[in-house]
Amino acid sequence: MRAWLRAPGSLSRRLAALGERYEVQVLRQTVAPLRAAEKRALGLPRRGCTVVREVILRVDGEPLVWARSALHGAALAGPWKALKGLGAKPLGHLLYADRRVARSELQPRRLARHGHTWRQMAGQWEAATGAPPSALMLWSRNSVFTRQGAQLRVMELFAPTLAAQTPRRGRARRR
């Protein structure tokens, strides 16, 4: 799993290279409260509108990653306004198509299985896939992308089946 947690560049591109069909399943995109780790990462005030997007990334139908992105609502009217119309397109297209976007260092993190984030992911995972996530689905990586001073935090939580795959660069068909 270490290779996936530390792999630079676009996770979408690496996942797409694993199979014939790469898909982004949007679970929700809404205004929601920021979690403490998100507030710290983004340096945001305690109040304000926050936009959260949660997705499952699939390769050939197999769910491999649950991801959550969060940003202050004001950024949707400015530097991150393209996020509004992203739909089922990979976030990576938005992040890596613009050379002005800078990414922080990747921060691997092991989630608490009974913590809020894991419980929320587990409920969404089961509703979307029809099966509960593996109890070993605990490793995530976090990073912050900055564009014109506005920050977007991304957390990617990896299914343990991904550990057997080697992250690599490449292209595959997207649905």
XYZ file of N, CA and C in Angstrom:
525
model
N 0.834 -1.197 0.000
C 0.000 0.000 0.000
C 0.876 1.257 0.000
N 2.076 1.121 0.525
C 2.975 2.274 0.637
C 3.192 2.969 -0.721
N 3.312 2.172 -1.787
C 3.545 2.764 -3.114
C 2.380 3.653 -3.530
N 1.154 3.241 -3.233
C -0.014 4.056 -3.570
C -0.095 5.300 -2.701
N 0.244 5.174 -1.443
C 0.169 6.315 -0.525
C 1.165 7.411 -0.880
N 2.261 7.031 -1.516
C 3.310 7.996 -1.823
C 3.417 8.347 -3.314
N 2.600 7.730 -4.152
C 2.689 7.966 -5.598
C 2.319 9.408 -5.930
N 3.222 10.141 -6.584
C 2.930 11.531 -6.942
C 2.022 11.602 -8.160
N 1.571 12.792 -8.474
C 0.777 12.988 -9.679
C -0.661 12.534 -9.522
N -1.289 12.278 -10.641
C -2.712 12.004 -10.694
C -3.056 10.565 -10.314
N -3.816 10.411 -9.243
C -4.312 9.083 -8.858
C -5.255 8.563 -9.938
N -6.071 9.425 -10.510
C -6.997 9.018 -11.575
C -6.252 8.373 -12.732
N -5.173 8.981 -13.143
C -4.393 8.436 -14.259
C -3.808 7.069 -13.901
N -3.311 6.942 -12.693
C -2.735 5.655 -12.278
C -3.800 4.562 -12.200
N -4.953 4.910 -11.659
C -6.032 3.927 -11.582
C -6.514 3.542 -12.978
N -6.661 4.517 -13.858
C -7.137 4.242 -15.219
C -6.209 3.272 -15.943
N -4.932 3.306 -15.630
C -3.963 2.417 -16.276
C -4.106 0.965 -15.822
N -4.887 0.712 -14.776
C -5.037 -0.644 -14.255
C -6.048 -1.492 -15.022
N -6.901 -0.863 -15.811
C -7.950 -1.640 -16.465
C -8.464 -0.983 -17.727
N -9.586 -1.491 -18.184
C -10.209 -0.993 -19.411
C -11.125 0.202 -19.166
N -11.766 0.242 -17.999
C -12.763 1.287 -17.750
C -12.559 1.907 -16.371
N -12.348 3.197 -16.347
C -12.187 3.953 -15.106
C -13.431 4.817 -14.915
N -14.013 4.780 -13.718
C -15.242 5.535 -13.462
C -15.154 6.284 -12.133
N -15.808 7.422 -12.105
C -15.979 8.191 -10.882
C -17.465 8.135 -10.538
N -17.784 7.572 -9.396
C -19.174 7.509 -8.930
C -19.347 8.584 -7.862
N -20.090 9.616 -8.185
C -20.301 10.705 -7.229
C -21.336 10.253 -6.212
N -20.945 10.266 -4.946
C -21.841 9.883 -3.860
C -22.618 11.087 -3.360
N -21.917 12.205 -3.240
C -22.586 13.452 -2.878
C -21.650 14.622 -3.109
N -22.254 15.753 -3.437
C -21.563 17.027 -3.501
C -22.522 18.018 -2.892
N -22.134 18.556 -1.746
C -23.077 19.352 -0.964
C -22.337 20.330 -0.065
N -23.091 21.178 0.559
C -22.565 22.046 1.609
C -22.625 21.246 2.901
N -21.518 21.181 3.602
C -21.432 20.372 4.825
C -20.418 20.993 5.768
N -20.509 20.657 7.041
C -19.511 21.173 7.983
C -18.135 20.551 7.711
N -17.106 21.355 7.891
C -15.740 20.852 7.784
C -15.395 20.042 9.025
N -14.586 19.053 8.846
C -14.061 18.286 9.975
C -12.818 19.000 10.498
N -12.445 18.688 11.706
C -11.316 19.381 12.344
C -10.046 19.300 11.501
N -9.728 18.111 10.962
C -8.514 17.953 10.152
C -8.579 18.815 8.892
N -9.765 18.963 8.329
C -9.921 19.798 7.137
C -9.720 21.269 7.485
N -10.260 21.696 8.603
C -10.086 23.093 9.033
C -8.609 23.408 9.227
N -7.901 22.480 9.886
C -6.463 22.698 10.113
C -5.704 22.742 8.786
N -6.002 21.797 7.901
C -5.294 21.723 6.623
C -5.543 22.949 5.757
N -6.762 23.466 5.795
C -7.124 24.590 4.951
C -6.946 25.940 5.635
N -6.731 25.936 6.951
C -6.562 27.183 7.677
C -7.791 28.059 7.613
N -8.953 27.445 7.694
C -10.204 28.186 7.543
C -10.787 28.620 8.880
N -11.590 29.664 8.853
C -12.290 30.076 10.069
C -13.330 29.028 10.458
N -13.821 29.117 11.668
C -14.792 28.143 12.181
C -16.125 28.223 11.463
N -16.432 29.355 10.884
C -17.731 29.522 10.229
C -17.547 29.705 8.728
N -18.627 29.512 8.030
C -18.610 29.723 6.587
C -19.123 28.504 5.854
N -19.501 28.713 4.632
C -20.027 27.671 3.769
C -18.873 26.794 3.271
N -19.040 25.500 3.366
C -18.021 24.563 2.921
C -18.638 23.589 1.931
N -17.930 23.327 0.846
C -18.409 22.391 -0.163
C -17.595 21.112 -0.058
N -18.313 20.000 -0.019
C -17.697 18.687 0.118
C -18.153 17.826 -1.056
N -17.229 17.084 -1.640
C -17.535 16.132 -2.717
C -16.967 14.783 -2.301
N -17.816 13.755 -2.317
C -17.384 12.406 -1.961
C -17.686 11.475 -3.119
N -16.703 10.646 -3.466
C -16.816 9.775 -4.636
C -16.212 8.404 -4.345
N -16.570 7.439 -5.174
C -15.879 6.157 -5.228
C -15.247 6.065 -6.603
N -13.976 5.693 -6.636
C -13.262 5.502 -7.890
C -13.225 4.012 -8.193
N -13.646 3.653 -9.402
C -13.749 2.246 -9.802
C -12.902 1.983 -11.044
N -12.388 0.771 -11.114
C -11.708 0.298 -12.313
C -12.382 -1.005 -12.712
N -12.881 -1.045 -13.930
C -13.611 -2.210 -14.446
C -14.709 -2.650 -13.478
N -15.377 -1.662 -12.885
C -16.494 -1.915 -11.986
C -16.108 -2.157 -10.539
N -14.836 -2.429 -10.268
C -14.401 -2.722 -8.896
C -14.113 -1.427 -8.132
N -14.757 -1.213 -6.992
C -14.478 -0.013 -6.193
C -13.114 -0.141 -5.510
N -12.265 0.877 -5.713
C -10.905 0.810 -5.181
C -10.555 1.955 -4.237
N -11.222 3.102 -4.388
C -10.869 4.282 -3.593
C -12.143 5.047 -3.244
N -12.227 5.481 -1.988
C -13.249 6.437 -1.570
C -12.506 7.747 -1.357
N -12.996 8.828 -1.936
C -12.298 10.107 -1.829
C -13.250 11.206 -1.382
N -12.701 12.135 -0.627
C -13.464 13.286 -0.131
C -12.632 14.530 -0.395
N -13.235 15.504 -1.055
C -12.578 16.788 -1.242
C -13.417 17.852 -0.548
N -12.724 18.868 -0.028
C -13.411 19.920 0.722
C -12.730 21.260 0.469
N -13.555 22.300 0.373
C -13.031 23.643 0.204
C -14.032 24.642 0.751
N -13.562 25.842 1.031
C -14.441 26.901 1.507
C -15.331 27.321 0.353
N -16.594 27.548 0.630
C -17.574 27.880 -0.400
C -17.196 29.076 -1.251
N -16.492 30.050 -0.677
C -16.101 31.244 -1.446
C -15.205 30.882 -2.628
N -14.464 29.797 -2.528
C -13.565 29.385 -3.607
C -14.336 28.889 -4.829
N -15.601 28.501 -4.638
C -16.419 28.053 -5.771
C -16.798 29.207 -6.686
N -16.793 30.397 -6.163
C -17.095 31.563 -6.986
C -15.825 32.116 -7.617
N -14.692 31.567 -7.214
C -13.404 32.045 -7.710
C -12.593 30.943 -8.347
N -11.413 30.674 -7.798
C -10.450 29.780 -8.426
C -10.924 28.344 -8.664
N -11.839 27.855 -7.858
C -12.281 26.463 -7.994
C -13.698 26.351 -8.550
N -14.165 27.359 -9.297
C -15.544 27.339 -9.792
C -15.818 26.172 -10.737
N -14.807 25.620 -11.393
C -15.008 24.485 -12.300
C -15.463 23.233 -11.558
N -15.277 23.209 -10.251
C -15.714 22.064 -9.455
C -17.235 21.902 -9.503
N -17.946 23.012 -9.658
C -19.417 22.965 -9.689
C -19.934 22.048 -10.777
N -19.350 22.110 -11.953
C -19.843 21.335 -13.089
C -19.045 20.077 -13.358
N -18.259 19.639 -12.411
C -17.377 18.490 -12.621
C -18.151 17.192 -12.823
N -19.233 17.020 -12.076
C -20.026 15.800 -12.208
C -19.183 14.555 -12.005
N -19.300 13.582 -12.903
C -18.581 12.305 -12.777
C -17.206 12.339 -13.438
N -16.736 13.527 -13.817
C -15.375 13.631 -14.348
C -14.391 13.543 -13.186
N -13.214 12.988 -13.422
C -12.210 12.916 -12.350
C -11.744 14.311 -11.911
N -11.599 14.487 -10.628
C -11.069 15.736 -10.081
C -9.654 15.979 -10.607
N -8.927 14.897 -10.864
C -7.565 15.013 -11.382
C -7.478 15.830 -12.657
N -8.522 15.790 -13.504
C -8.517 16.594 -14.731
C -8.433 18.072 -14.398
N -9.109 18.474 -13.361
C -9.112 19.867 -12.936
C -7.780 20.227 -12.253
N -7.251 19.319 -11.463
C -6.051 19.603 -10.676
C -4.767 19.606 -11.498
N -4.670 18.719 -12.470
C -3.416 18.567 -13.195
C -3.407 19.218 -14.570
N -4.515 19.813 -14.983
C -4.575 20.498 -16.279
C -4.074 21.932 -16.167
N -3.968 22.445 -14.969
C -3.581 23.837 -14.737
C -2.246 23.882 -14.002
N -1.243 24.403 -14.655
C 0.109 24.462 -14.056
C 0.178 25.412 -12.857
N -0.850 26.240 -12.687
C -0.853 27.168 -11.547
C -1.297 26.500 -10.251
N -1.760 25.261 -10.337
C -2.196 24.529 -9.146
C -0.969 23.879 -8.506
N -0.772 24.154 -7.230
C 0.348 23.569 -6.476
C -0.204 22.570 -5.472
N 0.522 21.496 -5.261
C 0.085 20.450 -4.332
C 1.035 20.372 -3.154
N 0.462 20.228 -1.972
C 1.283 20.045 -0.773
C 1.900 18.646 -0.790
N 2.729 18.402 0.156
C 3.296 17.060 0.324
C 2.178 16.080 0.692
N 2.269 14.860 0.174
C 1.302 13.821 0.527
C 1.488 13.423 1.981
N 0.389 13.261 2.685
C 0.445 12.877 4.092
C -0.348 11.585 4.298
N 0.339 10.435 4.338
C -0.354 9.175 4.616
C -0.906 9.178 6.039
N -2.042 8.525 6.211
C -2.678 8.502 7.532
C -3.492 7.230 7.682
N -3.420 6.640 8.836
C -4.239 5.473 9.150
C -5.471 5.968 9.907
N -6.642 5.627 9.395
C -7.880 6.062 10.029
C -8.239 5.164 11.203
N -8.951 5.722 12.147
C -9.527 4.931 13.235
C -10.786 4.269 12.678
N -10.888 2.958 12.821
C -12.008 2.231 12.234
C -13.351 2.662 12.813
N -13.353 3.212 13.992
C -14.618 3.634 14.591
C -14.785 5.147 14.573
N -13.904 5.830 13.837
C -13.982 7.281 13.740
C -15.079 7.722 12.786
N -15.383 9.019 12.825
C -16.470 9.577 12.016
C -16.238 9.364 10.518
N -15.025 9.640 10.047
C -14.750 9.515 8.613
C -14.935 8.075 8.149
N -14.409 7.123 8.904
C -14.537 5.716 8.497
C -15.996 5.275 8.515
N -16.729 5.671 9.525
C -18.146 5.285 9.597
C -18.938 5.869 8.433
N -18.661 7.120 8.093
C -19.362 7.740 6.974
C -19.007 7.035 5.673
N -17.713 6.777 5.462
C -17.282 6.078 4.259
C -17.944 4.717 4.189
N -17.960 3.990 5.300
C -18.511 2.632 5.310
C -19.982 2.622 4.899
N -20.754 3.565 5.403
C -22.163 3.646 5.041
C -22.348 3.954 3.566
N -21.574 4.891 3.055
C -21.671 5.245 1.637
C -21.181 4.105 0.751
N -20.103 3.455 1.163
C -19.520 2.346 0.400
C -20.544 1.220 0.254
N -21.154 0.855 1.369
C -22.122 -0.241 1.335
C -23.354 0.126 0.493
N -23.828 1.357 0.623
C -24.986 1.787 -0.170
C -24.656 1.791 -1.663
N -23.434 2.152 -2.013
C -23.047 2.267 -3.424
C -22.634 0.937 -4.049
N -22.092 0.032 -3.236
C -21.548 -1.209 -3.795
C -22.368 -2.445 -3.434
N -23.209 -2.337 -2.402
C -23.986 -3.488 -1.953
C -23.237 -4.376 -0.988
N -22.020 -3.992 -0.630
C -21.217 -4.783 0.313
C -20.465 -3.830 1.234
N -20.250 -4.243 2.475
C -19.490 -3.371 3.376
C -18.023 -3.314 2.943
N -17.326 -2.231 3.293
C -15.897 -2.159 2.971
C -15.123 -3.134 3.847
N -13.958 -3.505 3.401
C -13.079 -4.350 4.207
C -12.727 -3.625 5.501
N -12.659 -4.375 6.586
C -12.243 -3.783 7.866
C -10.799 -3.294 7.790
N -10.069 -3.739 6.771
C -8.680 -3.322 6.580
C -8.553 -2.056 5.736
N -9.671 -1.489 5.334
C -9.650 -0.262 4.539
C -9.431 0.921 5.475
N -8.175 1.118 5.834
C -7.838 2.109 6.852
C -6.805 3.138 6.400
N -6.133 2.882 5.273
C -5.046 3.770 4.880
C -5.502 4.813 3.876
N -5.172 6.053 4.188
C -5.530 7.170 3.312
C -4.312 8.053 3.094
N -4.458 8.934 2.145
C -3.461 9.990 1.968
C -4.210 11.292 1.807
N -3.600 12.353 2.287
C -4.208 13.681 2.289
C -3.249 14.658 1.637
N -3.804 15.601 0.912
C -2.990 16.674 0.362
C -3.888 17.889 0.133
N -3.240 19.030 0.004
C -3.952 20.281 -0.227
C -3.444 20.877 -1.534
N -4.391 21.219 -2.405
C -4.082 21.852 -3.683
C -4.415 23.337 -3.557
N -3.524 24.184 -4.051
C -3.720 25.630 -3.965
C -3.743 26.225 -5.367
N -4.748 27.036 -5.610
C -4.869 27.751 -6.884
C -5.286 29.175 -6.562
N -4.494 30.124 -6.981
C -4.755 31.546 -6.755
C -5.091 31.827 -5.291
N -4.374 31.194 -4.386
C -4.547 31.427 -2.959
C -5.668 30.648 -2.303
N -6.525 30.002 -3.082
C -7.631 29.212 -2.523
C -7.222 27.741 -2.445
N -7.592 27.111 -1.352
C -7.149 25.739 -1.100
C -8.287 24.730 -1.197
N -7.917 23.541 -1.657
C -8.819 22.408 -1.794
C -8.124 21.207 -1.166
N -8.754 20.590 -0.167
C -8.159 19.421 0.495
C -8.762 18.157 -0.101
N -7.902 17.195 -0.384
C -8.330 15.913 -0.928
C -7.832 14.799 -0.021
N -8.752 13.917 0.352
C -8.398 12.713 1.107
C -8.820 11.515 0.269
N -7.904 10.576 0.087
C -8.172 9.374 -0.691
C -7.946 8.166 0.214
N -8.962 7.337 0.342
C -8.924 6.160 1.220
C -8.920 4.915 0.343
N -7.902 4.073 0.494
C -7.646 2.968 -0.410
C -8.192 1.635 0.075
N -8.853 0.913 -0.839
C -9.287 -0.459 -0.551
C -8.036 -1.337 -0.496
N -7.989 -2.315 0.419
C -6.785 -3.145 0.548
C -6.470 -3.952 -0.713
N -7.448 -4.206 -1.568
C -7.173 -4.948 -2.801
C -6.237 -4.172 -3.727
N -6.148 -2.883 -3.537
C -5.267 -2.059 -4.358
C -3.799 -2.328 -4.044
N -3.504 -2.814 -2.853
C -2.117 -3.049 -2.444
C -1.410 -4.033 -3.366
N -2.139 -4.957 -3.967
C -1.534 -5.954 -4.859
C -1.212 -5.369 -6.234
N -1.740 -4.189 -6.538
C -1.507 -3.528 -7.822
C -0.330 -2.574 -7.705
N 0.371 -2.365 -8.786
C 1.482 -1.422 -8.797
C 1.035 -0.134 -9.472
N 1.160 0.992 -8.768
C 0.766 2.250 -9.420
C 1.719 2.552 -10.569
N 1.167 2.939 -11.697
C 2.001 3.289 -12.849
C 1.275 4.354 -13.655
N 2.011 4.969 -14.528
C 1.422 5.981 -15.413
C 0.848 5.281 -16.633
N -0.152 5.916 -17.223
C -0.732 5.348 -18.444
C -2.091 5.909 -18.696
N -2.710 5.438 -19.761
C -4.037 5.910 -20.135
C -4.953 4.719 -20.350
N -6.183 4.904 -20.072
C -7.210 3.895 -20.352
C -8.485 4.611 -20.753
N -9.424 3.889 -21.275
C -10.691 4.501 -21.631
C -11.456 4.885 -20.380
N -12.110 6.040 -20.454
C -12.955 6.476 -19.338
C -14.389 6.391 -19.783
N -15.257 6.063 -18.858
C -16.677 6.041 -19.156
C -17.299 7.342 -18.745
